[in-house]
């Protein structure tokens, strides 16, 4: 397995995971809505299948984001940073 | 658009607005945003998925959906032809079948009938898009396409129970009752009620060279 691809995901912040979840859910929503407007049997079948898969992946990514946030596993040990320690919307070890 | 479609749109639009706002602002994952994203990623899409799936499955039971593949045009046209006397056309003119006449006759009415019918419907999608049906002309399709397995008499008897005095009073029914119940003779046999679709009969004739529908099990896959 190519760990160089996986490692950035493991180290990613909860916000990154939440963005991935948001994007997946948005695409899933498109596939849920599209068959309502386009009269195509193929789109109906593919749309229903893909929307469920992508939606589930979105929920899983969101669960990872929440777990990382709650457990704070994404922050360097000893940095002293918490989820409320922000500076201009970015996690800051200074605590400001 | 159906009421379920409208509900799907409302739920999807609400979820999309939350998600787009989050992507646009890019805030930290505070408790407030966690709850908002829970709505936008999990709750609303789950609701939208449910309503869109029910709406989509409902649409697959409509005759227009069946007729949307070109290889079914002959069957569709015959069923909707007011002058046709085929079984399919006569049942389609009955309001109890109406817009869902294909589904009402071809559905599986067992305990898990609905999902089983839908799963079997996926075979049609496979044959059309990944098999040879999609590239067939209508003339080729009429000659080649045939029912996947023998049409079960129990689907006929779902409505025509065979318990009434009128049904039992028909001499032919009395003489073939056992064979009809066991499936050895099809209700749509030549000499009985005839093929439901004239094209299906022609296709079977081309394959078998005769009208011996009592042995239909031997020729259909």
Tab-separated table of C-alpha atoms in Angstrom:
chain	number	residue	atom	x	y	z
A	1	UNK	CA	0.000	0.000	0.000
A	2	UNK	CA	1.213	3.473	-0.854
A	3	UNK	CA	1.340	5.172	2.541
A	4	UNK	CA	2.394	8.528	1.061
A	5	UNK	CA	-1.207	8.966	-0.057
A	6	UNK	CA	-2.746	7.832	3.217
A	7	UNK	CA	-0.459	9.719	5.606
A	8	UNK	CA	-1.766	13.225	4.784
A	9	UNK	CA	-5.271	11.949	5.471
A	10	UNK	CA	-4.235	10.529	8.829
A	11	UNK	CA	-2.542	13.797	9.767
A	12	UNK	CA	-5.354	15.952	8.358
A	13	UNK	CA	-7.186	18.270	10.734
A	14	UNK	CA	-10.842	17.688	11.659
A	15	UNK	CA	-11.733	20.664	9.482
A	16	UNK	CA	-10.186	18.939	6.451
A	17	UNK	CA	-12.148	15.780	7.177
A	18	UNK	CA	-15.293	17.885	7.599
A	19	UNK	CA	-14.640	19.538	4.212
A	20	UNK	CA	-14.185	16.126	2.588
A	21	UNK	CA	-17.449	15.003	4.210
A	22	UNK	CA	-19.199	18.157	2.991
A	23	UNK	CA	-17.983	17.661	-0.590
A	24	UNK	CA	-19.013	13.989	-0.617
A	25	UNK	CA	-22.446	14.845	0.772
A	26	UNK	CA	-22.900	17.620	-1.778
A	27	UNK	CA	-22.183	15.243	-4.656
A	28	UNK	CA	-24.520	12.679	-3.062
A	29	UNK	CA	-27.252	15.322	-2.863
A	30	UNK	CA	-26.782	16.117	-6.551
A	31	UNK	CA	-27.281	12.451	-7.432
A	32	UNK	CA	-30.408	12.351	-5.234
A	33	UNK	CA	-31.976	15.380	-6.898
A	34	UNK	CA	-30.869	14.917	-10.511
A	35	UNK	CA	-33.208	11.979	-11.314
A	36	UNK	CA	-36.147	14.192	-10.318
A	37	UNK	CA	-35.422	16.456	-13.283
A	38	UNK	CA	-33.776	14.173	-15.842
A	39	UNK	CA	-36.001	11.372	-17.118
A	40	UNK	CA	-33.404	8.668	-17.587
A	41	UNK	CA	-33.643	5.103	-16.243
A	42	UNK	CA	-29.850	4.821	-16.140
A	43	UNK	CA	-29.487	8.037	-14.163
A	44	UNK	CA	-32.205	6.873	-11.786
A	45	UNK	CA	-30.438	3.575	-11.076
A	46	UNK	CA	-26.911	5.028	-10.968
A	47	UNK	CA	-28.087	8.080	-9.037
A	48	UNK	CA	-29.821	6.054	-6.356
A	49	UNK	CA	-26.805	3.784	-5.935
A	50	UNK	CA	-24.133	6.486	-5.982
A	51	UNK	CA	-26.031	8.836	-3.692
A	52	UNK	CA	-26.250	6.159	-1.020
A	53	UNK	CA	-22.565	5.217	-1.303
A	54	UNK	CA	-21.302	8.803	-1.377
A	55	UNK	CA	-23.673	9.846	1.409
A	56	UNK	CA	-22.452	7.012	3.605
A	57	UNK	CA	-18.839	7.930	2.880
A	58	UNK	CA	-19.663	11.513	3.833
A	59	UNK	CA	-21.114	10.410	7.152
A	60	UNK	CA	-18.039	8.262	7.835
A	61	UNK	CA	-15.692	11.167	7.061
A	62	UNK	CA	-17.756	13.412	9.317
A	63	UNK	CA	-17.513	10.806	12.068
A	64	UNK	CA	-13.713	10.805	11.671
A	65	UNK	CA	-13.703	14.603	11.852
A	66	UNK	CA	-15.742	14.639	15.049
A	67	UNK	CA	-13.664	11.880	16.625
A	68	UNK	CA	-10.422	13.694	15.805
A	69	UNK	CA	-11.843	16.923	17.189
A	70	UNK	CA	-13.184	15.350	20.366
A	71	UNK	CA	-10.087	13.259	20.985
A	72	UNK	CA	-7.798	16.042	19.713
A	73	UNK	CA	-5.566	13.422	18.111
A	74	UNK	CA	-4.566	15.745	15.287
A	75	UNK	CA	-2.627	18.164	17.467
A	76	UNK	CA	1.037	17.675	18.371
A	77	UNK	CA	1.486	16.211	21.854
A	78	UNK	CA	2.573	18.884	24.286
A	79	UNK	CA	1.519	21.786	22.089
A	80	UNK	CA	-1.048	22.750	24.688
A	81	UNK	CA	-3.540	23.672	21.998
A	82	UNK	CA	-7.239	22.997	22.425
A	83	UNK	CA	-10.127	23.447	20.058
A	84	UNK	CA	-10.729	26.924	21.480
A	85	UNK	CA	-7.139	28.059	20.996
A	86	UNK	CA	-7.399	29.917	17.751
A	87	UNK	CA	-5.771	32.811	16.057
A	88	UNK	CA	-7.444	34.218	12.982
A	89	UNK	CA	-9.405	31.033	12.579
A	90	UNK	CA	-6.296	28.842	12.612
A	91	UNK	CA	-5.209	26.540	15.397
A	92	UNK	CA	-2.482	28.292	17.303
A	93	UNK	CA	-0.126	26.768	19.875
A	94	UNK	CA	0.183	30.197	21.496
A	95	UNK	CA	-3.314	29.875	22.817
A	96	UNK	CA	-4.465	33.237	21.409
B	1	UNK	CA	-43.165	16.485	-9.510
B	2	UNK	CA	-44.556	14.295	-6.733
B	3	UNK	CA	-44.881	15.398	-3.122
B	4	UNK	CA	-41.956	13.113	-2.236
B	5	UNK	CA	-39.886	14.838	-4.906
B	6	UNK	CA	-40.695	18.222	-3.365
B	7	UNK	CA	-39.687	16.921	0.082
B	8	UNK	CA	-36.434	15.621	-1.414
B	9	UNK	CA	-35.737	19.020	-2.948
B	10	UNK	CA	-36.409	20.878	0.304
B	11	UNK	CA	-34.203	18.543	2.364
B	12	UNK	CA	-31.412	18.549	-0.244
B	13	UNK	CA	-31.494	22.338	-0.607
B	14	UNK	CA	-31.357	22.798	3.181
B	15	UNK	CA	-28.441	20.388	3.502
B	16	UNK	CA	-26.606	21.935	0.544
B	17	UNK	CA	-26.956	25.442	1.959
B	18	UNK	CA	-25.410	24.326	5.274
B	19	UNK	CA	-22.578	22.494	3.518
B	20	UNK	CA	-21.833	25.286	1.036
B	21	UNK	CA	-21.826	27.855	3.841
B	22	UNK	CA	-19.397	25.694	5.795
B	23	UNK	CA	-17.135	25.235	2.768
B	24	UNK	CA	-17.277	28.958	2.028
B	25	UNK	CA	-16.558	30.145	5.567
B	26	UNK	CA	-14.231	27.306	6.563
B	27	UNK	CA	-14.698	27.770	10.317
B	28	UNK	CA	-13.263	25.623	13.055
B	29	UNK	CA	-15.201	22.535	14.024
B	30	UNK	CA	-16.857	24.027	17.094
B	31	UNK	CA	-19.829	22.371	18.755
B	32	UNK	CA	-22.190	24.669	16.866
B	33	UNK	CA	-20.694	23.667	13.526
B	34	UNK	CA	-20.539	20.012	14.511
B	35	UNK	CA	-24.297	20.089	15.102
B	36	UNK	CA	-24.902	22.029	11.903
B	37	UNK	CA	-22.790	19.593	9.895
B	38	UNK	CA	-24.551	16.671	11.555
B	39	UNK	CA	-27.739	18.099	10.085
B	40	UNK	CA	-26.139	18.822	6.710
B	41	UNK	CA	-24.148	15.606	6.329
B	42	UNK	CA	-26.260	13.021	8.134
B	43	UNK	CA	-29.836	13.972	9.033
B	44	UNK	CA	-31.062	15.908	5.991
B	45	UNK	CA	-29.280	13.755	3.355
B	46	UNK	CA	-30.645	10.609	5.022
B	47	UNK	CA	-34.140	12.056	4.807
B	48	UNK	CA	-33.544	13.149	1.194
B	49	UNK	CA	-32.124	9.727	0.316
B	50	UNK	CA	-35.197	8.042	1.765
B	51	UNK	CA	-37.711	10.223	-0.054
B	52	UNK	CA	-35.788	10.189	-3.346
B	53	UNK	CA	-35.430	6.403	-3.196
B	54	UNK	CA	-39.127	5.851	-2.530
B	55	UNK	CA	-39.989	8.349	-5.251
B	56	UNK	CA	-37.535	6.723	-7.680
B	57	UNK	CA	-38.751	3.200	-6.952
B	58	UNK	CA	-42.333	4.374	-7.389
B	59	UNK	CA	-41.447	5.773	-10.798
B	60	UNK	CA	-39.992	2.423	-11.822
B	61	UNK	CA	-43.443	0.867	-11.375
B	62	UNK	CA	-44.997	3.129	-14.014
B	63	UNK	CA	-45.676	1.922	-17.541
B	64	UNK	CA	-43.949	4.951	-19.063
B	65	UNK	CA	-40.731	3.937	-17.313
B	66	UNK	CA	-40.920	0.420	-18.785
B	67	UNK	CA	-41.618	1.877	-22.203
B	68	UNK	CA	-38.712	4.300	-22.026
B	69	UNK	CA	-36.313	1.620	-23.331
B	70	UNK	CA	-36.727	1.381	-27.115
B	71	UNK	CA	-36.830	-2.422	-27.058
B	72	UNK	CA	-40.094	-2.246	-25.108
B	73	UNK	CA	-41.804	0.134	-27.517
B	74	UNK	CA	-43.785	-2.610	-29.241
B	75	UNK	CA	-45.050	-3.965	-25.923
B	76	UNK	CA	-45.814	-0.451	-24.706
B	77	UNK	CA	-47.650	0.540	-27.874
B	78	UNK	CA	-49.744	-2.639	-27.824
B	79	UNK	CA	-50.611	-2.226	-24.159
B	80	UNK	CA	-51.771	1.349	-24.673
B	81	UNK	CA	-53.551	0.658	-27.974
B	82	UNK	CA	-57.268	1.073	-27.386
B	83	UNK	CA	-58.034	-1.147	-30.377
B	84	UNK	CA	-55.816	-4.010	-29.219
B	85	UNK	CA	-57.472	-7.086	-27.756
B	86	UNK	CA	-54.329	-8.587	-26.250
B	87	UNK	CA	-54.360	-9.501	-22.565
B	88	UNK	CA	-51.884	-6.712	-21.822
B	89	UNK	CA	-54.039	-4.094	-23.539
B	90	UNK	CA	-57.257	-5.281	-21.928
B	91	UNK	CA	-55.684	-5.209	-18.482
B	92	UNK	CA	-54.084	-1.822	-19.106
B	93	UNK	CA	-57.523	-0.382	-19.890
B	94	UNK	CA	-58.639	-1.559	-16.436
B	95	UNK	CA	-58.184	1.300	-13.977
B	96	UNK	CA	-56.911	-1.101	-11.299
B	97	UNK	CA	-53.837	-1.653	-13.499
B	98	UNK	CA	-53.793	1.650	-15.352
B	99	UNK	CA	-50.472	3.473	-15.364
B	100	UNK	CA	-48.807	0.616	-13.499
B	101	UNK	CA	-50.053	-2.216	-15.705
B	102	UNK	CA	-46.560	-3.632	-16.492
B	103	UNK	CA	-45.645	-3.767	-12.823
B	104	UNK	CA	-49.006	-5.076	-11.630
B	105	UNK	CA	-48.739	-8.110	-13.903
B	106	UNK	CA	-45.004	-8.783	-13.697
B	107	UNK	CA	-44.429	-8.072	-9.994
B	108	UNK	CA	-43.527	-10.753	-7.521
B	109	UNK	CA	-46.292	-10.928	-4.942
B	110	UNK	CA	-44.444	-12.970	-2.324
B	111	UNK	CA	-43.430	-11.818	1.145
B	112	UNK	CA	-40.364	-10.017	-0.222
B	113	UNK	CA	-42.041	-9.349	-3.541
B	114	UNK	CA	-41.249	-5.664	-3.873
B	115	UNK	CA	-37.470	-5.830	-3.345
B	116	UNK	CA	-37.246	-9.085	-5.324
B	117	UNK	CA	-39.085	-7.470	-8.229
B	118	UNK	CA	-36.720	-4.520	-8.116
B	119	UNK	CA	-33.671	-6.791	-8.005
B	120	UNK	CA	-34.962	-8.684	-11.018
B	121	UNK	CA	-35.502	-5.338	-12.690
B	122	UNK	CA	-31.776	-4.704	-12.335
B	123	UNK	CA	-31.291	-7.601	-14.755
B	124	UNK	CA	-33.102	-5.513	-17.366
B	125	UNK	CA	-30.712	-2.633	-16.701
B	126	UNK	CA	-27.772	-5.019	-17.037
B	127	UNK	CA	-29.036	-6.520	-20.289
B	128	UNK	CA	-29.821	-3.121	-21.741
B	129	UNK	CA	-26.661	-1.218	-20.869
B	130	UNK	CA	-24.089	-3.991	-20.555
B	131	UNK	CA	-25.686	-6.706	-22.677
B	132	UNK	CA	-26.957	-6.702	-26.236
B	133	UNK	CA	-30.429	-5.193	-25.764
B	134	UNK	CA	-29.253	-1.601	-25.997
B	135	UNK	CA	-27.789	-2.090	-29.467
B	136	UNK	CA	-30.722	-4.094	-30.871
B	137	UNK	CA	-33.180	-2.602	-33.304
B	138	UNK	CA	-36.822	-2.837	-32.328
B	139	UNK	CA	-37.394	-5.545	-34.948
B	140	UNK	CA	-34.529	-7.610	-33.563
B	141	UNK	CA	-35.753	-7.070	-30.027
B	142	UNK	CA	-39.296	-8.190	-30.796
B	143	UNK	CA	-37.941	-11.435	-32.215
B	144	UNK	CA	-35.403	-12.152	-29.512
B	145	UNK	CA	-36.525	-10.711	-26.185
B	146	UNK	CA	-38.557	-13.113	-24.133
B	147	UNK	CA	-39.672	-13.416	-20.548
B	148	UNK	CA	-36.869	-14.460	-18.203
B	149	UNK	CA	-38.806	-17.314	-16.636
B	150	UNK	CA	-42.256	-18.796	-17.206
B	151	UNK	CA	-45.006	-16.397	-16.283
B	152	UNK	CA	-46.485	-17.673	-13.014
B	153	UNK	CA	-50.225	-18.376	-13.001
B	154	UNK	CA	-50.341	-17.177	-9.414
B	155	UNK	CA	-49.932	-13.625	-10.729
B	156	UNK	CA	-53.143	-14.070	-12.719
B	157	UNK	CA	-54.783	-15.708	-9.718
B	158	UNK	CA	-53.758	-12.804	-7.527
B	159	UNK	CA	-56.913	-11.160	-8.915
B	160	UNK	CA	-58.694	-14.047	-10.668
B	161	UNK	CA	-58.728	-16.280	-7.639
B	162	UNK	CA	-60.389	-19.255	-9.256
B	163	UNK	CA	-62.700	-19.557	-6.265
B	164	UNK	CA	-65.757	-17.890	-7.733
B	165	UNK	CA	-68.684	-19.818	-9.148
B	166	UNK	CA	-68.329	-18.042	-12.492
B	167	UNK	CA	-64.694	-19.147	-12.880
B	168	UNK	CA	-65.447	-22.665	-11.708
B	169	UNK	CA	-68.462	-22.820	-13.997
B	170	UNK	CA	-66.286	-22.622	-17.108
B	171	UNK	CA	-65.797	-26.222	-18.289
B	172	UNK	CA	-62.253	-25.579	-19.547
B	173	UNK	CA	-61.235	-24.233	-16.150
B	174	UNK	CA	-62.558	-27.338	-14.422
B	175	UNK	CA	-60.723	-29.648	-16.810
B	176	UNK	CA	-57.321	-27.944	-16.460
B	177	UNK	CA	-57.599	-26.742	-12.877
B	178	UNK	CA	-54.908	-29.042	-11.477
B	179	UNK	CA	-52.511	-28.310	-14.331
B	180	UNK	CA	-53.129	-24.579	-14.028
B	181	UNK	CA	-52.558	-24.594	-10.268
B	182	UNK	CA	-49.376	-26.613	-10.612
B	183	UNK	CA	-48.090	-24.375	-13.411
B	184	UNK	CA	-48.010	-27.107	-16.044
B	185	UNK	CA	-50.404	-25.080	-18.174
B	186	UNK	CA	-50.125	-21.350	-18.477
B	187	UNK	CA	-53.237	-19.182	-18.331
B	188	UNK	CA	-51.798	-17.444	-21.396
B	189	UNK	CA	-51.494	-20.662	-23.384
B	190	UNK	CA	-52.662	-20.662	-26.975
B	191	UNK	CA	-56.169	-22.100	-26.853
B	192	UNK	CA	-56.720	-20.650	-23.399
B	193	UNK	CA	-56.386	-16.880	-22.997
B	194	UNK	CA	-53.531	-16.448	-25.475
B	195	UNK	CA	-50.237	-14.659	-25.068
B	196	UNK	CA	-50.343	-11.457	-23.071
B	197	UNK	CA	-48.271	-9.665	-25.697
B	198	UNK	CA	-48.626	-10.615	-29.367
B	199	UNK	CA	-44.926	-9.951	-29.811
B	200	UNK	CA	-44.022	-12.307	-27.015
B	201	UNK	CA	-45.994	-15.028	-28.774
B	202	UNK	CA	-44.236	-14.352	-32.054
B	203	UNK	CA	-40.895	-14.505	-30.343
B	204	UNK	CA	-41.789	-17.792	-28.715
B	205	UNK	CA	-43.058	-19.124	-32.029
B	206	UNK	CA	-39.797	-18.244	-33.701
B	207	UNK	CA	-37.876	-20.036	-30.983
B	208	UNK	CA	-40.077	-23.118	-30.771
B	209	UNK	CA	-41.848	-23.405	-34.073
B	210	UNK	CA	-45.102	-24.276	-32.365
B	211	UNK	CA	-47.587	-23.016	-29.814
B	212	UNK	CA	-46.914	-25.679	-27.207
B	213	UNK	CA	-46.906	-23.349	-24.232
B	214	UNK	CA	-47.393	-26.205	-21.824
B	215	UNK	CA	-43.693	-26.942	-22.268
B	216	UNK	CA	-42.582	-23.370	-21.905
B	217	UNK	CA	-40.239	-24.298	-19.060
B	218	UNK	CA	-38.065	-26.185	-21.499
B	219	UNK	CA	-37.376	-23.244	-23.792
B	220	UNK	CA	-37.062	-20.238	-21.538
B	221	UNK	CA	-33.882	-19.729	-19.551
